[in-house]
C-alpha cells in the first residue's frame, strides 16, 4: 500500500512540474500579454435606389497581406431539391480581399451580383481566411419613408374639413443625398383613376411636404390611396399609403383638477397647466365655491368662457361638428355647476380676436370633493391651427 501511495504522489509531482503549452498566455517581446479581440464588420448598406453595397471587415487575428476568400450566402432551395429554403453560397459571388496595414479588408457587390431585387431581400457576406473569419448581413431597405399626415410636427387623423395636413416624405439612398424629385399620386377609391397631388413633382429641401385635406375626399368616399415614387437612374422606389378620413373631432383629451385656493384653483386649458385663479391665463377656475367659471384676471382682459349642458354619449362620440352645433343651439351660461345634470358640459373659450382664438370643447366631471376640489376630463382642439398652441 505504501508503494502505491508513493507512486501516486510521484506522478502528481511529475504532472505538476510538466510544462503545458496549451495553457500559456501569449506575450510580446517585452513580456506583455497579447490580447486578441473579435473580428467586426461594417457596411454601407443598400437601398432600393442603390446599385451596390460594400462591406468592410476589421480582423483580430489575421495578418497584413492575408488573402480572405469572400462569398455571399442567400436563402435558396438546395440543389438536392426540397421546398425549404436554406442559407447557401450564391453561385458566382466568390471574390478575394487582401488584409491591409489597418487590418481591414473591403469587398463590393452590385445588387445584380447579390440577386437583390426588392426591399426585404438580404444576403450574408462571409470573409474566411486561414486565421480569421467575419460575416455581415446586408438587407435592402426602402429609400423612401412616409409619415402619417402631420400638422406642426404632430401626427393626426385626417378630418373632413378644409384644413390641410402634410405627409412628410424623405428619400435617402445609402449612396448619398437624393437630388431627384418625388412624384405623389392619389385616388379616392380603389377603382378610381390616379391623379397627381397638387405640387407634384416635389423637389428641393426634404422632407417633401405632400398636402392632404379632408376636402380632397368626395362625399360618401372615406378612403384615399396614395403613391409616392422616387427615381435614381434605372431604379424606382415606390411607397404606398392609405388614409381613411374621419368626421371632425377634438384632437386632444386631457385631465385637470381645480382645488379651492392656492396655486391650482385655475387651469390654463390650452397647455393643461395648473395656475392660480387670479392668473391671467386661467381660462377656467373655481373661487369661493366649486362652480366653474373663467379666472378673474383672465375675464377682466375681455376674454370669455361659456357652458352648455350636454350628455355622456356626446362626450364619448367626440364629433366636434355635432358638439359645436349643440352649443350654438343651447343657452350658454358663464358658469357651470359640476354636480348639475350628468356633469358633462360643452364649452366655448374666446381667447382673443382671431377666429383661431376660439376654442370649443367638451368636459366630463370625474370627481367632486365638496368644498375642496373638482376633477374633469376635457377634449379640446377642433382646428389644425390649434395644434401649434395646445400642448
mmCIF file of C-alpha atoms in Angstrom:
data_model
loop_
_atom_site.group_PDB
_atom_site.id
_atom_site.type_symbol
_atom_site.label_atom_id
_atom_site.label_comp_id
_atom_site.label_asym_id
_atom_site.label_seq_id
_atom_site.Cartn_x
_atom_site.Cartn_y
_atom_site.Cartn_z
ATOM 1 C CA UNK A 1 0.000 0.000 0.000
ATOM 2 C CA UNK A 2 2.845 2.384 0.907
ATOM 3 C CA UNK A 3 4.435 1.747 -2.501
ATOM 4 C CA UNK A 4 1.169 2.577 -4.281
ATOM 5 C CA UNK A 5 0.791 5.850 -2.347
ATOM 6 C CA UNK A 6 4.415 6.741 -3.118
ATOM 7 C CA UNK A 7 3.885 6.136 -6.851
ATOM 8 C CA UNK A 8 0.708 8.279 -6.913
ATOM 9 C CA UNK A 9 2.490 11.152 -5.174
ATOM 10 C CA UNK A 10 5.383 10.915 -7.593
ATOM 11 C CA UNK A 11 3.004 11.017 -10.590
ATOM 12 C CA UNK A 12 1.249 14.118 -9.198
ATOM 13 C CA UNK A 13 4.602 15.808 -8.702
ATOM 14 C CA UNK A 14 5.729 14.991 -12.222
ATOM 15 C CA UNK A 15 2.476 16.194 -13.806
ATOM 16 C CA UNK A 16 2.501 19.435 -11.811
ATOM 17 C CA UNK A 17 6.034 20.167 -12.990
ATOM 18 C CA UNK A 18 5.343 19.340 -16.644
ATOM 19 C CA UNK A 19 5.136 22.364 -18.974
ATOM 20 C CA UNK A 20 1.715 22.589 -20.659
ATOM 21 C CA UNK A 21 1.990 24.894 -23.679
ATOM 22 C CA UNK A 22 -1.746 24.991 -24.280
ATOM 23 C CA UNK A 23 -2.258 26.879 -21.000
ATOM 24 C CA UNK A 24 0.344 29.552 -21.786
ATOM 25 C CA UNK A 25 -0.823 33.131 -22.395
ATOM 26 C CA UNK A 26 0.819 34.681 -25.494
ATOM 27 C CA UNK A 27 3.155 37.633 -24.827
ATOM 28 C CA UNK A 28 5.175 40.069 -26.945
ATOM 29 C CA UNK A 29 8.967 40.514 -26.850
ATOM 30 C CA UNK A 30 8.619 42.620 -23.695
ATOM 31 C CA UNK A 31 6.558 40.017 -21.881
ATOM 32 C CA UNK A 32 3.296 41.932 -22.210
ATOM 33 C CA UNK A 33 0.192 39.818 -22.637
ATOM 34 C CA UNK A 34 -1.209 39.871 -26.176
ATOM 35 C CA UNK A 35 -4.987 40.090 -26.090
ATOM 36 C CA UNK A 36 -6.862 39.186 -29.262
ATOM 37 C CA UNK A 37 -10.281 40.627 -29.995
ATOM 38 C CA UNK A 38 -13.178 39.589 -32.178
ATOM 39 C CA UNK A 39 -13.428 40.481 -35.828
ATOM 40 C CA UNK A 40 -16.079 43.083 -36.688
ATOM 41 C CA UNK A 41 -17.771 44.364 -39.830
ATOM 42 C CA UNK A 42 -19.419 47.495 -41.151
ATOM 43 C CA UNK A 43 -21.431 48.060 -44.300
ATOM 44 C CA UNK A 44 -22.589 50.962 -46.411
ATOM 45 C CA UNK A 45 -25.878 49.137 -46.759
ATOM 46 C CA UNK A 46 -28.090 49.227 -49.828
ATOM 47 C CA UNK A 47 -31.452 50.841 -50.501
ATOM 48 C CA UNK A 48 -33.978 50.391 -53.263
ATOM 49 C CA UNK A 49 -32.306 53.284 -55.134
ATOM 50 C CA UNK A 50 -28.711 51.995 -54.872
ATOM 51 C CA UNK A 51 -26.741 49.871 -57.329
ATOM 52 C CA UNK A 52 -24.195 48.357 -54.937
ATOM 53 C CA UNK A 53 -23.007 47.955 -51.362
ATOM 54 C CA UNK A 54 -19.670 47.465 -49.639
ATOM 55 C CA UNK A 55 -18.680 45.544 -46.519
ATOM 56 C CA UNK A 56 -15.503 46.205 -44.558
ATOM 57 C CA UNK A 57 -14.179 43.627 -42.106
ATOM 58 C CA UNK A 58 -11.729 44.525 -39.339
ATOM 59 C CA UNK A 59 -9.782 41.421 -38.337
ATOM 60 C CA UNK A 60 -8.435 40.466 -34.932
ATOM 61 C CA UNK A 61 -6.102 37.538 -35.638
ATOM 62 C CA UNK A 62 -5.303 37.834 -39.342
ATOM 63 C CA UNK A 63 -2.026 39.252 -40.610
ATOM 64 C CA UNK A 64 -1.315 42.071 -43.014
ATOM 65 C CA UNK A 65 -1.334 40.707 -46.533
ATOM 66 C CA UNK A 66 -3.546 37.719 -45.744
ATOM 67 C CA UNK A 67 -5.964 36.925 -48.547
ATOM 68 C CA UNK A 68 -9.568 36.438 -47.497
ATOM 69 C CA UNK A 69 -11.984 34.405 -49.559
ATOM 70 C CA UNK A 70 -15.320 36.172 -49.698
ATOM 71 C CA UNK A 71 -18.717 34.961 -50.890
ATOM 72 C CA UNK A 72 -22.403 35.640 -50.425
ATOM 73 C CA UNK A 73 -24.894 33.372 -48.726
ATOM 74 C CA UNK A 74 -28.539 33.660 -49.716
ATOM 75 C CA UNK A 75 -31.770 31.814 -48.967
ATOM 76 C CA UNK A 76 -32.194 29.215 -51.690
ATOM 77 C CA UNK A 77 -33.713 25.834 -52.414
ATOM 78 C CA UNK A 78 -30.876 23.277 -52.145
ATOM 79 C CA UNK A 79 -29.690 21.750 -55.433
ATOM 80 C CA UNK A 80 -30.650 18.393 -53.979
ATOM 81 C CA UNK A 81 -34.287 19.505 -54.077
ATOM 82 C CA UNK A 82 -36.963 20.089 -51.496
ATOM 83 C CA UNK A 83 -39.258 23.001 -50.676
ATOM 84 C CA UNK A 84 -37.491 24.604 -47.694
ATOM 85 C CA UNK A 85 -35.051 27.439 -48.384
ATOM 86 C CA UNK A 86 -31.650 27.403 -46.742
ATOM 87 C CA UNK A 87 -28.867 29.958 -46.388
ATOM 88 C CA UNK A 88 -26.433 28.643 -49.014
ATOM 89 C CA UNK A 89 -23.487 30.014 -51.051
ATOM 90 C CA UNK A 90 -24.664 32.078 -54.008
ATOM 91 C CA UNK A 91 -23.071 30.932 -57.241
ATOM 92 C CA UNK A 92 -20.712 33.378 -58.932
ATOM 93 C CA UNK A 93 -20.112 35.554 -55.870
ATOM 94 C CA UNK A 94 -16.694 34.257 -54.838
ATOM 95 C CA UNK A 95 -14.139 37.071 -54.504
ATOM 96 C CA UNK A 96 -10.879 37.752 -52.691
ATOM 97 C CA UNK A 97 -9.890 40.673 -50.466
ATOM 98 C CA UNK A 98 -6.457 41.394 -49.023
ATOM 99 C CA UNK A 99 -5.972 42.476 -45.399
ATOM 100 C CA UNK A 100 -4.315 45.902 -45.328
ATOM 101 C CA UNK A 101 -1.982 47.505 -42.821
ATOM 102 C CA UNK A 102 -5.049 48.729 -40.899
ATOM 103 C CA UNK A 103 -6.186 45.116 -40.514
ATOM 104 C CA UNK A 104 -9.180 45.796 -42.751
ATOM 105 C CA UNK A 105 -10.421 44.259 -45.982
ATOM 106 C CA UNK A 106 -13.277 45.584 -48.097
ATOM 107 C CA UNK A 107 -15.437 43.956 -50.747
ATOM 108 C CA UNK A 108 -18.121 45.434 -53.000
ATOM 109 C CA UNK A 109 -21.070 43.710 -54.676
ATOM 110 C CA UNK A 110 -23.680 45.025 -57.079
ATOM 111 C CA UNK A 111 -27.348 44.330 -56.466
ATOM 112 C CA UNK A 112 -27.327 42.130 -59.585
ATOM 113 C CA UNK A 113 -24.457 40.029 -58.211
ATOM 114 C CA UNK A 114 -26.321 39.710 -54.929
ATOM 115 C CA UNK A 115 -29.611 38.947 -56.680
ATOM 116 C CA UNK A 116 -31.329 41.694 -54.667
ATOM 117 C CA UNK A 117 -34.457 42.947 -56.404
ATOM 118 C CA UNK A 118 -36.803 44.313 -53.751
ATOM 119 C CA UNK A 119 -36.988 45.728 -50.249
ATOM 120 C CA UNK A 120 -36.537 42.913 -47.742
ATOM 121 C CA UNK A 121 -34.091 40.894 -49.838
ATOM 122 C CA UNK A 122 -30.880 40.152 -47.984
ATOM 123 C CA UNK A 123 -27.559 38.371 -48.241
ATOM 124 C CA UNK A 124 -24.875 37.403 -45.744
ATOM 125 C CA UNK A 125 -21.311 38.353 -46.691
ATOM 126 C CA UNK A 126 -18.716 35.894 -45.385
ATOM 127 C CA UNK A 127 -14.953 36.510 -45.125
ATOM 128 C CA UNK A 128 -12.865 33.370 -44.477
ATOM 129 C CA UNK A 129 -9.087 33.102 -44.173
ATOM 130 C CA UNK A 130 -6.502 30.810 -42.601
ATOM 131 C CA UNK A 131 -6.522 32.619 -39.267
ATOM 132 C CA UNK A 132 -9.696 34.716 -39.124
ATOM 133 C CA UNK A 133 -13.345 34.921 -40.109
ATOM 134 C CA UNK A 134 -16.069 37.579 -40.312
ATOM 135 C CA UNK A 135 -19.612 37.933 -41.614
ATOM 136 C CA UNK A 136 -22.207 40.664 -42.166
ATOM 137 C CA UNK A 137 -25.877 40.554 -43.108
ATOM 138 C CA UNK A 138 -26.942 43.186 -45.641
ATOM 139 C CA UNK A 139 -30.647 43.979 -46.113
ATOM 140 C CA UNK A 140 -32.153 46.034 -48.920
ATOM 141 C CA UNK A 141 -34.228 48.799 -47.323
ATOM 142 C CA UNK A 142 -36.641 51.354 -48.751
ATOM 143 C CA UNK A 143 -35.021 54.633 -49.711
ATOM 144 C CA UNK A 144 -38.335 56.450 -49.238
ATOM 145 C CA UNK A 145 -40.061 56.928 -45.891
ATOM 146 C CA UNK A 146 -43.505 58.457 -45.422
ATOM 147 C CA UNK A 147 -45.044 59.649 -42.156
ATOM 148 C CA UNK A 148 -48.693 59.811 -41.281
ATOM 149 C CA UNK A 149 -50.203 63.225 -42.060
ATOM 150 C CA UNK A 150 -48.772 65.853 -39.738
ATOM 151 C CA UNK A 151 -49.625 69.335 -38.534
ATOM 152 C CA UNK A 152 -46.877 71.333 -36.805
ATOM 153 C CA UNK A 153 -44.933 68.118 -36.291
ATOM 154 C CA UNK A 154 -47.833 66.180 -34.727
ATOM 155 C CA UNK A 155 -49.343 63.145 -36.433
ATOM 156 C CA UNK A 156 -53.113 63.388 -36.814
ATOM 157 C CA UNK A 157 -56.087 61.534 -38.191
ATOM 158 C CA UNK A 158 -57.299 63.493 -41.207
ATOM 159 C CA UNK A 159 -60.676 65.108 -40.551
ATOM 160 C CA UNK A 160 -63.259 66.011 -43.165
ATOM 161 C CA UNK A 161 -62.503 69.744 -43.027
ATOM 162 C CA UNK A 162 -60.944 72.265 -45.421
ATOM 163 C CA UNK A 163 -57.710 72.481 -43.433
ATOM 164 C CA UNK A 164 -54.504 70.953 -44.793
ATOM 165 C CA UNK A 165 -52.108 68.486 -43.205
ATOM 166 C CA UNK A 166 -48.924 67.148 -44.793
ATOM 167 C CA UNK A 167 -47.211 63.831 -45.350
ATOM 168 C CA UNK A 168 -43.511 64.221 -44.558
ATOM 169 C CA UNK A 169 -41.674 62.249 -47.249
ATOM 170 C CA UNK A 170 -37.910 61.666 -47.160
ATOM 171 C CA UNK A 171 -35.790 59.983 -49.837
ATOM 172 C CA UNK A 172 -32.376 58.823 -48.645
ATOM 173 C CA UNK A 173 -30.313 56.400 -50.780
ATOM 174 C CA UNK A 174 -27.340 54.866 -48.976
ATOM 175 C CA UNK A 175 -25.010 56.117 -51.699
ATOM 176 C CA UNK A 176 -25.567 59.826 -50.974
ATOM 177 C CA UNK A 177 -28.000 62.728 -50.922
ATOM 178 C CA UNK A 178 -31.001 62.468 -53.219
ATOM 179 C CA UNK A 179 -31.138 65.172 -55.873
ATOM 180 C CA UNK A 180 -34.153 63.935 -57.810
ATOM 181 C CA UNK A 181 -37.865 64.604 -57.489
ATOM 182 C CA UNK A 182 -40.814 62.925 -55.820
ATOM 183 C CA UNK A 183 -43.993 62.035 -57.686
ATOM 184 C CA UNK A 184 -47.101 61.875 -55.478
ATOM 185 C CA UNK A 185 -50.375 60.477 -56.806
ATOM 186 C CA UNK A 186 -53.739 59.752 -55.203
ATOM 187 C CA UNK A 187 -57.090 58.170 -55.955
ATOM 188 C CA UNK A 188 -60.279 58.442 -53.911
ATOM 189 C CA UNK A 189 -61.445 54.827 -54.041
ATOM 190 C CA UNK A 190 -59.885 51.585 -55.177
ATOM 191 C CA UNK A 191 -61.348 51.762 -58.676
ATOM 192 C CA UNK A 192 -60.819 55.488 -59.182
ATOM 193 C CA UNK A 193 -58.206 56.860 -61.598
ATOM 194 C CA UNK A 194 -54.834 58.031 -60.299
ATOM 195 C CA UNK A 195 -54.223 61.781 -60.299
ATOM 196 C CA UNK A 196 -51.234 63.909 -59.370
ATOM 197 C CA UNK A 197 -51.272 65.512 -55.936
ATOM 198 C CA UNK A 198 -51.057 69.311 -56.106
ATOM 199 C CA UNK A 199 -47.374 70.320 -56.110
ATOM 200 C CA UNK A 200 -46.098 67.239 -57.959
ATOM 201 C CA UNK A 201 -43.229 66.817 -58.705
ATOM 202 C CA UNK A 202 -41.735 67.794 -55.352
ATOM 203 C CA UNK A 203 -38.074 68.782 -55.161
ATOM 204 C CA UNK A 204 -35.600 70.711 -53.065
ATOM 205 C CA UNK A 205 -35.480 70.658 -49.278
ATOM 206 C CA UNK A 206 -36.509 67.478 -47.529
ATOM 207 C CA UNK A 207 -38.742 66.232 -46.099
ATOM 208 C CA UNK A 208 -41.034 66.840 -49.059
ATOM 209 C CA UNK A 209 -44.356 68.165 -47.739
ATOM 210 C CA UNK A 210 -47.210 66.496 -49.606
ATOM 211 C CA UNK A 211 -50.603 68.062 -48.795
ATOM 212 C CA UNK A 212 -53.763 66.242 -47.788
ATOM 213 C CA UNK A 213 -57.097 67.804 -46.861
ATOM 214 C CA UNK A 214 -60.435 66.442 -45.808
ATOM 215 C CA UNK A 215 -61.941 68.372 -48.697
ATOM 216 C CA UNK A 216 -59.996 66.109 -51.104
ATOM 217 C CA UNK A 217 -62.439 63.302 -50.261
ATOM 218 C CA UNK A 218 -65.665 63.091 -52.220
ATOM 219 C CA UNK A 219 -68.935 62.829 -50.301
ATOM 220 C CA UNK A 220 -69.536 59.227 -49.316
ATOM 221 C CA UNK A 221 -65.942 58.197 -50.073
ATOM 222 C CA UNK A 222 -63.791 57.924 -46.977
ATOM 223 C CA UNK A 223 -60.675 56.165 -48.354
ATOM 224 C CA UNK A 224 -57.814 57.788 -50.271
ATOM 225 C CA UNK A 225 -54.921 55.809 -51.759
ATOM 226 C CA UNK A 226 -51.541 57.479 -52.172
ATOM 227 C CA UNK A 227 -48.433 56.535 -54.127
ATOM 228 C CA UNK A 228 -45.035 58.182 -53.576
ATOM 229 C CA UNK A 229 -42.272 57.366 -56.063
ATOM 230 C CA UNK A 230 -38.650 58.472 -56.382
ATOM 231 C CA UNK A 231 -36.226 57.566 -59.164
ATOM 232 C CA UNK A 232 -32.454 57.276 -59.358
ATOM 233 C CA UNK A 233 -31.000 56.122 -62.656
ATOM 234 C CA UNK A 234 -32.826 52.971 -63.690
ATOM 235 C CA UNK A 235 -34.216 52.329 -60.185
ATOM 236 C CA UNK A 236 -37.582 53.456 -58.842
ATOM 237 C CA UNK A 237 -38.710 53.289 -55.244
ATOM 238 C CA UNK A 238 -42.464 53.411 -54.656
ATOM 239 C CA UNK A 239 -44.216 53.582 -51.298
ATOM 240 C CA UNK A 240 -47.976 53.308 -50.846
ATOM 241 C CA UNK A 241 -50.176 54.749 -48.119
ATOM 242 C CA UNK A 242 -53.893 54.550 -47.379
ATOM 243 C CA UNK A 243 -55.758 57.251 -45.465
ATOM 244 C CA UNK A 244 -59.289 56.990 -44.099
ATOM 245 C CA UNK A 245 -60.889 60.346 -43.384
ATOM 246 C CA UNK A 246 -62.969 60.727 -40.255
ATOM 247 C CA UNK A 247 -65.661 63.106 -39.106
ATOM 248 C CA UNK A 248 -64.336 66.274 -37.462
ATOM 249 C CA UNK A 249 -63.245 65.630 -33.875
ATOM 250 C CA UNK A 250 -61.452 67.220 -30.968
ATOM 251 C CA UNK A 251 -57.805 66.235 -31.332
ATOM 252 C CA UNK A 252 -56.733 66.105 -27.701
ATOM 253 C CA UNK A 253 -58.079 64.722 -24.420
ATOM 254 C CA UNK A 254 -56.646 65.934 -21.119
ATOM 255 C CA UNK A 255 -57.427 65.790 -17.396
ATOM 256 C CA UNK A 256 -57.391 68.511 -14.738
ATOM 257 C CA UNK A 257 -58.172 69.135 -11.069
ATOM 258 C CA UNK A 258 -59.157 72.524 -9.647
ATOM 259 C CA UNK A 259 -58.563 72.951 -5.908
ATOM 260 C CA UNK A 260 -60.087 75.835 -3.992
ATOM 261 C CA UNK A 261 -57.487 78.448 -3.029
ATOM 262 C CA UNK A 262 -53.808 78.443 -3.792
ATOM 263 C CA UNK A 263 -51.871 77.724 -6.969
ATOM 264 C CA UNK A 264 -54.178 75.165 -8.583
ATOM 265 C CA UNK A 265 -57.557 76.861 -8.362
ATOM 266 C CA UNK A 266 -57.268 77.731 -12.050
ATOM 267 C CA UNK A 267 -56.252 75.981 -15.231
ATOM 268 C CA UNK A 268 -54.758 77.125 -18.495
ATOM 269 C CA UNK A 269 -56.657 74.617 -20.620
ATOM 270 C CA UNK A 270 -54.561 75.349 -23.714
ATOM 271 C CA UNK A 271 -51.416 73.916 -22.183
ATOM 272 C CA UNK A 272 -53.088 71.991 -19.333
ATOM 273 C CA UNK A 273 -51.157 73.864 -16.649
ATOM 274 C CA UNK A 274 -52.310 74.475 -13.088
ATOM 275 C CA UNK A 275 -52.398 78.194 -12.220
ATOM 276 C CA UNK A 276 -53.908 80.404 -9.557
ATOM 277 C CA UNK A 277 -57.453 81.678 -10.031
ATOM 278 C CA UNK A 278 -56.023 85.184 -10.406
ATOM 279 C CA UNK A 279 -53.540 84.171 -13.121
ATOM 280 C CA UNK A 280 -54.002 85.944 -16.469
ATOM 281 C CA UNK A 281 -54.043 82.555 -18.238
ATOM 282 C CA UNK A 282 -56.710 80.906 -16.032
ATOM 283 C CA UNK A 283 -59.435 80.320 -18.632
ATOM 284 C CA UNK A 284 -61.284 78.056 -16.176
ATOM 285 C CA UNK A 285 -61.225 78.315 -12.383
ATOM 286 C CA UNK A 286 -63.027 77.944 -9.066
ATOM 287 C CA UNK A 287 -63.252 80.610 -6.372
ATOM 288 C CA UNK A 288 -65.314 80.560 -3.168
ATOM 289 C CA UNK A 289 -67.194 77.500 -4.409
ATOM 290 C CA UNK A 290 -66.724 74.688 -6.924
ATOM 291 C CA UNK A 291 -68.769 76.444 -9.600
ATOM 292 C CA UNK A 292 -66.732 76.517 -12.827
ATOM 293 C CA UNK A 293 -66.081 79.890 -14.455
ATOM 294 C CA UNK A 294 -63.298 81.923 -16.006
ATOM 295 C CA UNK A 295 -60.435 83.210 -13.859
ATOM 296 C CA UNK A 296 -60.923 86.750 -12.593
ATOM 297 C CA UNK A 297 -57.877 88.341 -14.288
ATOM 298 C CA UNK A 298 -58.484 86.421 -17.482
ATOM 299 C CA UNK A 299 -62.121 87.590 -17.650
ATOM 300 C CA UNK A 300 -61.070 91.155 -16.845
ATOM 301 C CA UNK A 301 -58.927 91.121 -20.011
ATOM 302 C CA UNK A 302 -62.110 90.745 -22.112
ATOM 303 C CA UNK A 303 -61.903 87.002 -22.597
ATOM 304 C CA UNK A 304 -64.811 84.633 -22.056
ATOM 305 C CA UNK A 305 -65.791 81.044 -21.366
ATOM 306 C CA UNK A 306 -69.374 79.798 -21.679
ATOM 307 C CA UNK A 307 -71.015 76.462 -20.937
ATOM 308 C CA UNK A 308 -73.938 74.417 -22.267
ATOM 309 C CA UNK A 309 -75.037 71.162 -20.558
ATOM 310 C CA UNK A 310 -74.509 68.009 -22.661
ATOM 311 C CA UNK A 311 -74.579 64.211 -22.439
ATOM 312 C CA UNK A 312 -72.092 61.438 -21.799
ATOM 313 C CA UNK A 313 -72.932 59.934 -25.205
ATOM 314 C CA UNK A 314 -71.960 63.166 -26.931
ATOM 315 C CA UNK A 315 -68.693 63.275 -24.976
ATOM 316 C CA UNK A 316 -67.821 59.717 -25.951
ATOM 317 C CA UNK A 317 -68.785 60.207 -29.623
ATOM 318 C CA UNK A 318 -66.327 63.140 -29.873
ATOM 319 C CA UNK A 319 -67.874 64.584 -33.028
ATOM 320 C CA UNK A 320 -66.836 68.237 -32.965
ATOM 321 C CA UNK A 321 -69.351 69.250 -35.643
ATOM 322 C CA UNK A 322 -72.266 67.915 -33.604
ATOM 323 C CA UNK A 323 -70.878 69.269 -30.339
ATOM 324 C CA UNK A 324 -70.409 72.795 -31.697
ATOM 325 C CA UNK A 325 -73.877 72.682 -33.240
ATOM 326 C CA UNK A 326 -75.330 71.647 -29.873
ATOM 327 C CA UNK A 327 -73.559 74.536 -28.169
ATOM 328 C CA UNK A 328 -74.928 77.031 -30.686
ATOM 329 C CA UNK A 329 -78.429 75.579 -30.293
ATOM 330 C CA UNK A 330 -78.278 75.759 -26.490
ATOM 331 C CA UNK A 331 -78.386 78.576 -23.964
ATOM 332 C CA UNK A 332 -74.817 79.392 -22.944
ATOM 333 C CA UNK A 333 -74.045 80.472 -19.385
ATOM 334 C CA UNK A 334 -70.913 81.951 -17.839
ATOM 335 C CA UNK A 335 -70.767 79.301 -15.115
ATOM 336 C CA UNK A 336 -71.274 75.545 -14.733
ATOM 337 C CA UNK A 337 -72.245 73.599 -11.620
ATOM 338 C CA UNK A 338 -70.154 70.373 -11.647
ATOM 339 C CA UNK A 339 -72.904 68.360 -9.941
ATOM 340 C CA UNK A 340 -75.662 69.644 -12.203
ATOM 341 C CA UNK A 341 -77.229 67.059 -14.512
ATOM 342 C CA UNK A 342 -74.816 64.334 -15.668
ATOM 343 C CA UNK A 343 -71.757 66.524 -15.211
ATOM 344 C CA UNK A 344 -70.988 66.965 -18.917
ATOM 345 C CA UNK A 345 -70.666 70.447 -20.436
ATOM 346 C CA UNK A 346 -69.795 71.853 -23.837
ATOM 347 C CA UNK A 347 -67.652 74.966 -23.524
ATOM 348 C CA UNK A 348 -66.552 77.817 -25.764
ATOM 349 C CA UNK A 349 -63.421 79.780 -24.946
ATOM 350 C CA UNK A 350 -62.810 83.115 -26.680
ATOM 351 C CA UNK A 351 -59.151 83.827 -26.014
ATOM 352 C CA UNK A 352 -58.616 86.645 -28.500
ATOM 353 C CA UNK A 353 -59.945 88.415 -31.616
ATOM 354 C CA UNK A 354 -58.845 85.946 -34.322
ATOM 355 C CA UNK A 355 -61.024 83.007 -35.454
ATOM 356 C CA UNK A 356 -58.270 80.647 -34.317
ATOM 357 C CA UNK A 357 -58.528 82.168 -30.810
ATOM 358 C CA UNK A 358 -61.930 80.488 -30.390
ATOM 359 C CA UNK A 359 -61.720 77.063 -28.754
ATOM 360 C CA UNK A 360 -64.711 74.769 -28.471
ATOM 361 C CA UNK A 361 -64.573 71.616 -26.395
ATOM 362 C CA UNK A 362 -66.455 69.314 -24.076
ATOM 363 C CA UNK A 363 -65.669 68.308 -20.498
ATOM 364 C CA UNK A 364 -66.796 65.460 -18.233
ATOM 365 C CA UNK A 365 -66.685 65.566 -14.443
ATOM 366 C CA UNK A 366 -64.743 62.659 -12.922
ATOM 367 C CA UNK A 367 -64.649 63.543 -9.217
ATOM 368 C CA UNK A 368 -66.007 66.170 -6.846
ATOM 369 C CA UNK A 369 -64.855 66.569 -3.243
ATOM 370 C CA UNK A 370 -67.335 69.002 -1.653
ATOM 371 C CA UNK A 371 -65.721 72.221 -0.513
ATOM 372 C CA UNK A 372 -62.304 71.084 -1.762
ATOM 373 C CA UNK A 373 -61.821 70.199 -5.436
ATOM 374 C CA UNK A 374 -63.344 69.186 -8.733
ATOM 375 C CA UNK A 375 -61.703 66.941 -11.348
ATOM 376 C CA UNK A 376 -62.639 66.550 -15.001
ATOM 377 C CA UNK A 377 -61.539 65.264 -18.390
ATOM 378 C CA UNK A 378 -61.797 67.602 -21.335
ATOM 379 C CA UNK A 379 -61.495 67.491 -25.087
ATOM 380 C CA UNK A 380 -60.091 70.459 -26.970
ATOM 381 C CA UNK A 381 -58.736 71.489 -30.370
ATOM 382 C CA UNK A 382 -61.086 71.350 -33.346
ATOM 383 C CA UNK A 383 -58.811 73.174 -35.817
ATOM 384 C CA UNK A 384 -55.388 72.145 -37.135
ATOM 385 C CA UNK A 385 -54.247 75.677 -36.323
ATOM 386 C CA UNK A 386 -54.881 74.963 -32.631
ATOM 387 C CA UNK A 387 -52.201 72.279 -32.583
ATOM 388 C CA UNK A 388 -49.451 74.889 -32.645
ATOM 389 C CA UNK A 389 -50.850 76.364 -29.415
ATOM 390 C CA UNK A 390 -52.354 73.468 -27.465
ATOM 391 C CA UNK A 391 -49.779 71.414 -25.592
#
